[in-house]
Coordinates of C-alpha atoms in Angstrom, one line a residue:
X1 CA -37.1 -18.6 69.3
X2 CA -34.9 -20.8 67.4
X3 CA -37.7 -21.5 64.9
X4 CA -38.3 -17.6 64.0
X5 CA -34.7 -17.9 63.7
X6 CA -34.9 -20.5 61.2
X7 CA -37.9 -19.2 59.2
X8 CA -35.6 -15.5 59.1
X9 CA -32.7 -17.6 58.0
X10 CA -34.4 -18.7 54.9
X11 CA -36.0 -15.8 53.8
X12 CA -32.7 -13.9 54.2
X13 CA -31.1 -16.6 52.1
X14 CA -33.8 -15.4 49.1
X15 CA -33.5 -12.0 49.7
X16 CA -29.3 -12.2 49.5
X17 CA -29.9 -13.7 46.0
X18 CA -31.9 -10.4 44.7
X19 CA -29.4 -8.5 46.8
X20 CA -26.8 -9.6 44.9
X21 CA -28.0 -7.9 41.9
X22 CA -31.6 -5.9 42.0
X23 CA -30.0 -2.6 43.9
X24 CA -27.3 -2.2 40.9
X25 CA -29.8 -3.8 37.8
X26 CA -29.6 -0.9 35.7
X27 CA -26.2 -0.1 36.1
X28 CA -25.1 -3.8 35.9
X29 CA -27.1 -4.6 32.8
X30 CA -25.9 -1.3 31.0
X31 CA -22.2 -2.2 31.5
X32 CA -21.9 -6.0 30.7
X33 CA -24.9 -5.6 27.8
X34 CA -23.2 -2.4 26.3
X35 CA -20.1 -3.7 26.3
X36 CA -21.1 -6.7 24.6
X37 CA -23.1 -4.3 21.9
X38 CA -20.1 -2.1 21.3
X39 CA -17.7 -5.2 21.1
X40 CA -20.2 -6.2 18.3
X41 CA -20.5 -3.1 16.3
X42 CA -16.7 -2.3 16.6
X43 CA -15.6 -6.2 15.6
X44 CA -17.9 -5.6 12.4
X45 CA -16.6 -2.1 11.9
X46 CA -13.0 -3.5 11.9
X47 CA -13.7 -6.2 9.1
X48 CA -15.5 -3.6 7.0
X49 CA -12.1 -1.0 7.5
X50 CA -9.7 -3.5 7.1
X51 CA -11.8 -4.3 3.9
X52 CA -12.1 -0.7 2.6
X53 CA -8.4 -0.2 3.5
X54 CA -7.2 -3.0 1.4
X55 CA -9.3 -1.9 -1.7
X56 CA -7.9 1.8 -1.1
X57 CA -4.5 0.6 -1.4
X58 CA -5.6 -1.9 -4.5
X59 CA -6.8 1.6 -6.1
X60 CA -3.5 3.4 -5.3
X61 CA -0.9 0.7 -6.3
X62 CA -2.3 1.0 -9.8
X63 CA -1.8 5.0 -9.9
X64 CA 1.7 5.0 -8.0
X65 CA 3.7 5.3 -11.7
X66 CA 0.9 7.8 -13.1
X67 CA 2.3 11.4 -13.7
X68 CA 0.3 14.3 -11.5
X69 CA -1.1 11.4 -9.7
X70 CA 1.6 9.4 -8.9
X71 CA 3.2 11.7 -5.9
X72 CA 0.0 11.3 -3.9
X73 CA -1.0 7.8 -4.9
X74 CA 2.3 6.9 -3.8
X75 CA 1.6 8.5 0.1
X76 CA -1.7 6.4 -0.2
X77 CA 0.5 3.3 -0.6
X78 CA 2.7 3.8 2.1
X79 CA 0.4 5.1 4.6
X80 CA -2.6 1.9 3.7
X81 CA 0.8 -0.7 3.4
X82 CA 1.1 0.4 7.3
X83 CA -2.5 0.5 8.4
X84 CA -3.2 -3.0 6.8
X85 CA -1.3 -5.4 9.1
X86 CA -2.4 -3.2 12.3
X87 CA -5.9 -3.3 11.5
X88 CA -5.2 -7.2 11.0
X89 CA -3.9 -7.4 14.3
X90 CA -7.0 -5.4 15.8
X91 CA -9.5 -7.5 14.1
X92 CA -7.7 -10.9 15.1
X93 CA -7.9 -8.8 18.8
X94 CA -11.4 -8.6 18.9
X95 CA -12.0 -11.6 17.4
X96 CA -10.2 -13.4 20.2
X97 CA -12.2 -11.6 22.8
X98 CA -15.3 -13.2 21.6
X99 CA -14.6 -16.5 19.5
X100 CA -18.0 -17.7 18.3
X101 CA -18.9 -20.7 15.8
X102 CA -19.7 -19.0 12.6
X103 CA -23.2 -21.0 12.4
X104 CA -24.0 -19.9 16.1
X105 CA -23.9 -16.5 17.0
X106 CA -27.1 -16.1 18.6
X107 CA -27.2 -16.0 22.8
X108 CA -29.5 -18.7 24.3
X109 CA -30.6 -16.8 27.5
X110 CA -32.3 -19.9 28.8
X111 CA -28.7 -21.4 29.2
X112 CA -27.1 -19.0 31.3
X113 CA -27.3 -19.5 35.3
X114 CA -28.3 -19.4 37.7
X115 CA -30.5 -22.5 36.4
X116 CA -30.0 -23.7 33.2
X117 CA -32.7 -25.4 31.1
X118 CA -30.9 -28.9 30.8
X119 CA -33.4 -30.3 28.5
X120 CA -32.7 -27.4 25.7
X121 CA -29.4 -26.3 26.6
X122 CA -27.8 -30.0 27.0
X123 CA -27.0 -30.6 23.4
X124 CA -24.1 -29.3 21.5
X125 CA -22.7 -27.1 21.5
X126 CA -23.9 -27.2 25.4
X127 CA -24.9 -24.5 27.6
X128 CA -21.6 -23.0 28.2
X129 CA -21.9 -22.0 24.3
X130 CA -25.1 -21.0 24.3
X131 CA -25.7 -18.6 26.9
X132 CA -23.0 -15.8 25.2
X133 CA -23.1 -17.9 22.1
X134 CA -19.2 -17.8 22.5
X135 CA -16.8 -20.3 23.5
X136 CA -14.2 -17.8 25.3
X137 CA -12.9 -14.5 25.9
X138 CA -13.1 -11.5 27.9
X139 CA -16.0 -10.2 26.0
X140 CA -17.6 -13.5 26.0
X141 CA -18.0 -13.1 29.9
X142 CA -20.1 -10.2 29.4
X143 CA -21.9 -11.7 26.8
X144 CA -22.6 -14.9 29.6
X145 CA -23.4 -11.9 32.3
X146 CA -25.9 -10.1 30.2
X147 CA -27.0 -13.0 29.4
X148 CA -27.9 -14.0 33.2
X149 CA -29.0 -10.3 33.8
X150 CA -31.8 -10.4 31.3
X151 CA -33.5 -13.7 32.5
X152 CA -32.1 -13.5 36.4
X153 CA -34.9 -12.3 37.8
X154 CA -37.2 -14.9 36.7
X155 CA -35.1 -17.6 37.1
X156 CA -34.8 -16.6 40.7
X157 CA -38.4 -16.4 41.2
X158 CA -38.8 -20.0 39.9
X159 CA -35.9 -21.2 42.5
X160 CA -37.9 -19.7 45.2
X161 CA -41.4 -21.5 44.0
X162 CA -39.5 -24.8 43.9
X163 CA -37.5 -26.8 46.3
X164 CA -36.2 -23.9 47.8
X165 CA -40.2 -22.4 48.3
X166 CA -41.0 -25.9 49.6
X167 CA -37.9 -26.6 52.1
X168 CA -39.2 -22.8 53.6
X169 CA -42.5 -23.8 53.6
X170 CA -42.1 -27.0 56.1
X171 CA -39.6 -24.7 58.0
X172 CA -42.1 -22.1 58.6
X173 CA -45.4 -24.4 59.2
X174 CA -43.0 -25.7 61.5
X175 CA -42.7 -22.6 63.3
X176 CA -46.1 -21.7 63.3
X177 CA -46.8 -25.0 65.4
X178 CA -44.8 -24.2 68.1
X179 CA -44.5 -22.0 71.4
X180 CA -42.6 -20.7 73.3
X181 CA -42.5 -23.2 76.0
X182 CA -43.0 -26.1 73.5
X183 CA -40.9 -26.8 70.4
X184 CA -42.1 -29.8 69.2
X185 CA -44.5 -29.7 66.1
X186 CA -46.2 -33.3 66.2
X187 CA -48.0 -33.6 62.5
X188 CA -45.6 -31.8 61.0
X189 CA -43.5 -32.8 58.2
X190 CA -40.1 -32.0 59.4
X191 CA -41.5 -33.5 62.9
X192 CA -42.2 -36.7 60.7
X193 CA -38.7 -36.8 59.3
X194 CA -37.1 -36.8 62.9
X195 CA -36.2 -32.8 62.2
X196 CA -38.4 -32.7 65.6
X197 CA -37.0 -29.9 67.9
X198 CA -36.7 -26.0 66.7
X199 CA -32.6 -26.6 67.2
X200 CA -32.7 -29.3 64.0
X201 CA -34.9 -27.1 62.3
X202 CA -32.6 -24.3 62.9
X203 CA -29.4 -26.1 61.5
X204 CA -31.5 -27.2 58.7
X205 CA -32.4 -24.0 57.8
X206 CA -28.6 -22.6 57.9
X207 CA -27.7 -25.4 55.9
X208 CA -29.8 -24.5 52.8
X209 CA -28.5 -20.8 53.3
X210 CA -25.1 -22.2 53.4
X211 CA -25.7 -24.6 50.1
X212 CA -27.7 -21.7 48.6
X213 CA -24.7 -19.5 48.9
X214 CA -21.9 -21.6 48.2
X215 CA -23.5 -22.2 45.0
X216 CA -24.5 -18.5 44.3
X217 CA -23.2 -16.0 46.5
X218 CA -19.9 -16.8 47.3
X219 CA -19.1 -17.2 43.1
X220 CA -20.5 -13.8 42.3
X221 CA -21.9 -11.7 44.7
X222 CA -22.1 -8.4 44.8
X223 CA -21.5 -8.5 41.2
X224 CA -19.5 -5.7 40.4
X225 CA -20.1 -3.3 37.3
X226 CA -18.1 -3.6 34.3
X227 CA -14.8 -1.7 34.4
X228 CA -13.7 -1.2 31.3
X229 CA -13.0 1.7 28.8
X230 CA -16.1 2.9 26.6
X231 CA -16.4 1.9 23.2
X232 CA -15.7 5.2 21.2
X233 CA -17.4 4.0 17.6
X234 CA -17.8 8.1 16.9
X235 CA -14.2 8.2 16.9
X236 CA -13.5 5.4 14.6
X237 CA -16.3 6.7 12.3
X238 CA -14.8 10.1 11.7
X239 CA -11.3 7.8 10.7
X240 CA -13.6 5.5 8.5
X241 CA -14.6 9.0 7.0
X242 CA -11.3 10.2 5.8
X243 CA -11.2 6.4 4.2
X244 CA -14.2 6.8 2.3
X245 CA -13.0 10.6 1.2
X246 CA -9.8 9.3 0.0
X247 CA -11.3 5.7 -1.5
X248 CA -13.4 8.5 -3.4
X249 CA -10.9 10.2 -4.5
X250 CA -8.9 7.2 -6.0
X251 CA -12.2 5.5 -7.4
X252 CA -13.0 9.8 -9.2
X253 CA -9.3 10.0 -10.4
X254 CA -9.6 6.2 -11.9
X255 CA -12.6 7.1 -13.1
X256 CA -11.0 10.0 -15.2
X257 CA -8.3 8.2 -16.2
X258 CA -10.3 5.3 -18.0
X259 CA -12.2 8.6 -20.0
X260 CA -11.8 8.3 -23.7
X261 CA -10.7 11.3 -25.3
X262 CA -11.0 11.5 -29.1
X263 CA -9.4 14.3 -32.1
X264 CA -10.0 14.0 -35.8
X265 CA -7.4 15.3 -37.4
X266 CA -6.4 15.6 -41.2
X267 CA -4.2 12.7 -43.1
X268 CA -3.3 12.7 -46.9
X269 CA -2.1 9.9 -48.5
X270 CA -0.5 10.0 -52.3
X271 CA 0.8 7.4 -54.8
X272 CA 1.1 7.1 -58.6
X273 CA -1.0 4.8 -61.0
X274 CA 0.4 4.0 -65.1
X275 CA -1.9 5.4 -67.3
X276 CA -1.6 4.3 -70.7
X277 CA -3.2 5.7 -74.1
X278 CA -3.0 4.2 -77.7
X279 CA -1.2 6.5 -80.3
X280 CA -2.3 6.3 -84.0
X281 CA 0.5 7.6 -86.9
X282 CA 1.0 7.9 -90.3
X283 CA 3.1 5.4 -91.6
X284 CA 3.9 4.7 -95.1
X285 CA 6.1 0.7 -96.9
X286 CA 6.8 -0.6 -99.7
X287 CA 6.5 -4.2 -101.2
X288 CA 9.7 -6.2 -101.0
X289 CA 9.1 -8.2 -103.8
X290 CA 11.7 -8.4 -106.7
X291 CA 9.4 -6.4 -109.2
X292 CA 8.2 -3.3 -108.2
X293 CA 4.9 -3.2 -106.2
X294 CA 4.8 0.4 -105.2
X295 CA 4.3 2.8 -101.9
X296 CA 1.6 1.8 -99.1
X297 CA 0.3 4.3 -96.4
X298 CA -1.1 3.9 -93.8
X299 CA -1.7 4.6 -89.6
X300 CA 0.4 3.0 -87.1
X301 CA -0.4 2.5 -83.3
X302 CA 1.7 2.1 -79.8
X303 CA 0.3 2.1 -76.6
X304 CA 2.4 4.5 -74.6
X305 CA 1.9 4.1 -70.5
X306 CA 3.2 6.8 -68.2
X307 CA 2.9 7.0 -63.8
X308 CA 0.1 9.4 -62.9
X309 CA 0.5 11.2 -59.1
X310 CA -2.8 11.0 -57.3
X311 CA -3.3 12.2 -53.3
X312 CA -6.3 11.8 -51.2
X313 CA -7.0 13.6 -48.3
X314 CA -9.6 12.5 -45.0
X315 CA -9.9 13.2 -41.4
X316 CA -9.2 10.6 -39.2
X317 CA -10.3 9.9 -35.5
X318 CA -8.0 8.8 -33.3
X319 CA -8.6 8.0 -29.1
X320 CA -6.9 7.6 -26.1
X321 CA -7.7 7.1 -22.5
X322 CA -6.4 10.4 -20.1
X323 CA -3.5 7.8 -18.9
X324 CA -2.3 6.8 -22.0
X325 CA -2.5 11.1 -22.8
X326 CA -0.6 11.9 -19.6
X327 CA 2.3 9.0 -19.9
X328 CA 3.2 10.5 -23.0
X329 CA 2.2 11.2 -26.6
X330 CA 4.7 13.2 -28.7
X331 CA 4.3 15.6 -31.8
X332 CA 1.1 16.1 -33.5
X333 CA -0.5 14.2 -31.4
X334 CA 1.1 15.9 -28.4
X335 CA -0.2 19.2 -29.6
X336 CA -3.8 17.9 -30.2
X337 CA -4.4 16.7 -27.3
X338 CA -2.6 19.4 -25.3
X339 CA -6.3 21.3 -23.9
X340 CA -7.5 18.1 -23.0
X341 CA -4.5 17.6 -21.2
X342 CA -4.7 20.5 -19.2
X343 CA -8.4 20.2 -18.2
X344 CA -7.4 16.5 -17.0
X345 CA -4.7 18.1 -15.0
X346 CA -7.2 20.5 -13.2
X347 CA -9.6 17.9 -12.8
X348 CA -7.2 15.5 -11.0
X349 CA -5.4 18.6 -9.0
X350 CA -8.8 19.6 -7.6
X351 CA -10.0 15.8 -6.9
X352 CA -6.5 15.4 -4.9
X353 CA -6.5 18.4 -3.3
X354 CA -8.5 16.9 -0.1
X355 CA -6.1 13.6 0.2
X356 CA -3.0 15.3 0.5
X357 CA -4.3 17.4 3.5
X358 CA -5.6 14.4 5.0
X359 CA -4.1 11.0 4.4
X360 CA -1.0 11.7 6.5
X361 CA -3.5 11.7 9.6
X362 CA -5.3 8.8 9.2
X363 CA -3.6 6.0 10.7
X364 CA -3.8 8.4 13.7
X365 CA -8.0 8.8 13.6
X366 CA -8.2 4.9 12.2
X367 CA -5.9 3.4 15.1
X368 CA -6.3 5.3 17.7
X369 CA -10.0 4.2 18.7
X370 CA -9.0 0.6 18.2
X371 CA -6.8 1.1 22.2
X372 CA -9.8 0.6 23.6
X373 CA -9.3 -3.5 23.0
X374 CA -6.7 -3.1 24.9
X375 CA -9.1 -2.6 28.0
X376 CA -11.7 -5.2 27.2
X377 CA -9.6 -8.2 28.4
X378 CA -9.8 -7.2 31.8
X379 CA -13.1 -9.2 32.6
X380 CA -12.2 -12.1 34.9
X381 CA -16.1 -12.8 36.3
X382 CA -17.0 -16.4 35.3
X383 CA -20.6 -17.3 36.0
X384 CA -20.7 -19.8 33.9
X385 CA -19.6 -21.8 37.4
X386 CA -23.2 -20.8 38.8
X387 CA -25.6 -23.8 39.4
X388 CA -28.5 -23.1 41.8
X389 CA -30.4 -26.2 40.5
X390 CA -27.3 -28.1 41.9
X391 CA -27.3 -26.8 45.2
X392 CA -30.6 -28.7 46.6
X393 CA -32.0 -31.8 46.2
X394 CA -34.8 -32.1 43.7
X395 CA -37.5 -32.6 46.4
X396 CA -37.7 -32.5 49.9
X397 CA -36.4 -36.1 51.3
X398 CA -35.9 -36.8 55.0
X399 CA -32.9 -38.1 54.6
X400 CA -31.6 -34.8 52.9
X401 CA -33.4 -33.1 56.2
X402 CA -31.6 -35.1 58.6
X403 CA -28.3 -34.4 57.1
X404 CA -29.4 -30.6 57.0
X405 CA -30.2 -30.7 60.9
X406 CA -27.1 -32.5 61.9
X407 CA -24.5 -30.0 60.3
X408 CA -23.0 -27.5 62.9

């Protein structure tokens, strides 16, 4: 009878809204979720590279002019000078994928659709921030679709205990109060709304379905996995492992370079000093008076002075750093420091050895992950535009009922 019809209408309606979804949960929830999670990982990967890369290139710069080291440091520069403003770009990529208030980067579940909590999720920055905690982008979407997947289920149950429950409630005690040869249901509430013959009741019934559906359904449904490229982090982490091998490197060779490295060696020094003695002689005068006074003797002194050479001789220590060894020191010194020299030579050749093989390959390993961005702005599902608690009245009027019935 038209009344079945109507109570099958209803419950149809409910079961199209789990439909939409329950058959394809796990797959649905592992694409939009996952791709959200990598997003996440591989956005704070990025900052962390583009952080390391910078302070690799820092590290170089400093060594470019540095003989032995020089050569490689200055590949280092070239190939980190290139990577730099590409990683920039990448990061700025993701970034825009997923734009979030720095303060606010924690999903709201409760404000995603199909019903939103208005009471919590009205306030700024409202619920179309709060259910991805985002404010746009591809991989915002997901965030908003996880976001509906992980409390969908028991939002739906609530819509179907509430004015949707009730509105299939009257339709089916409706039902149950008529026959076959009778399809009036006096006592009834839809009979006491003028929603009197199982006709009304029918069109009421497929006008719920229909507002049900234009507000759910026909936005959304089926929702469709998540096509999109999977996130590779195991290929970006054996680039970011080159990185750290060759940040090593620089930070050991820097390291070796700052060493002191001290020789004593001998120094003389020699000057003169006047040394002067008193000299005592015999000396003999006579008086110079008119009349004869006679012969005096006696001793007469000088002080004689004369330069004395004197030397001393000490070992002195003397330091350096390996750098200021390696830019240059001539002669003695040269030939001091010569063995330390040469076991700072094989020291740096052995510490370098691993860069040169490798940093002409790491743009390659670093950049080559980061295509997958490229493929995350392909999501163009919006379910932010989902509102089930608009689609019905929030109770049961006759007035509501009498519309309903009167729709073809």
């Amino acid at each position: 009878s038209e009344c079945l019809k109507a109570a099958d209408v209803l419950v149809g309606a409910q079961n199209e809204l789990y439909g939409c979804w329950k058959e394809k949960f796990s797959e649905l929830k592992s694409s939009f979720c996952g791709a959200m999670d990598g997003h996440e990982q591989l956005s704070d990967k990025l900052l962390t590279l583009l952080d390391n890369v910078q302070s690799v290139q820092n590290g170089a710069k400093l060594l470019q002019h540095v003989p032995y080291v020089g050569p490689v440091a200055r590949i280092v520069v070239r190939v980190t000078s290139q990577l730099v403003p590409q990683l920039q770009r990448r990061s700025d990529q993701a970034k825009a994928l997923r734009e979030q208030y720095t303060s606010l980067r924690e999903p709201e579940p409760e404000c995603c659709p199909p019903i939103v909590n208005s009471a919590r999720c009205s306030a700024y920055p409202h619920a179309s921030y709060k259910c991805g905690a985002c404010k746009s982008g591809s991989m915002c979407r997901a965030a908003q679709v996880c976001g509906m997947l992980n409390t969908l289920e028991e939002k739906l149950d609530a819509f179907g205990e509430s004015i949707f429950g009730e509105l299939r409630t009257y339709v089916e005690d409706y039902a149950a109060k008529t026959t076959r040869i009778d399809d009036k249901a006096p006592g009834s509430f839809l009979a006491g709304c003028g929603v009197d013959t199982c006709t009304k009741v029918r069109r009421a019934a497929e006008f719920i379905r229909q507002q049900v559906r234009d507000a759910f359904w026909n936005k959304v449904c089926p929702l469709p996995v998540l096509s999109v490229p999977s996130i590779n982090l195991g290929g970006l982490s054996t680039g970011m492992g080159f990185l750290k091998t060759i940040a090593s490197v620089v930070n050991k060779v820097s390291s070796v370079l700052k060493q002191q490295k001290c020789v004593s060696y001998p120094k003389a020094s020699c000057w003169t000093e006047r040394k002067c003695t008193r000299v005592c002689l015999p000396c003999c005068s006579h008086g110079r008076r008119r009349r004869w006074s006679g012969f005096r003797c006696g001793s007469c002194c000088h002080n004689v002075c004369v330069p004395v050479p004197k030397c001393r001789v000490w070992f002195e220590k003397v330091c350096f750093n390996a750098e200021m060894i390696i830019k240059g020191l001539h002669g003695v010194l040269y030939s001091l420091f010569k063995p330390i020299m040469d076991g700072i030579q094989r020291v740096i050749e052995t510490a370098l050895s691993p860069v040169t093989s490798i940093v002409n390959s790491l743009m390659q390993k670093l950049l080559a992950p980061l295509n997958v961005l490229d493929g995350l702005s392909r999501i163009d599902l919006d379910i932010m535009q989902v509102d089930l608690s608009r689609a019905l009245p929030s109770s049961a009027t006759c007035s509501f009922l009498q519309e309903a019935s009167r729709s073809r």
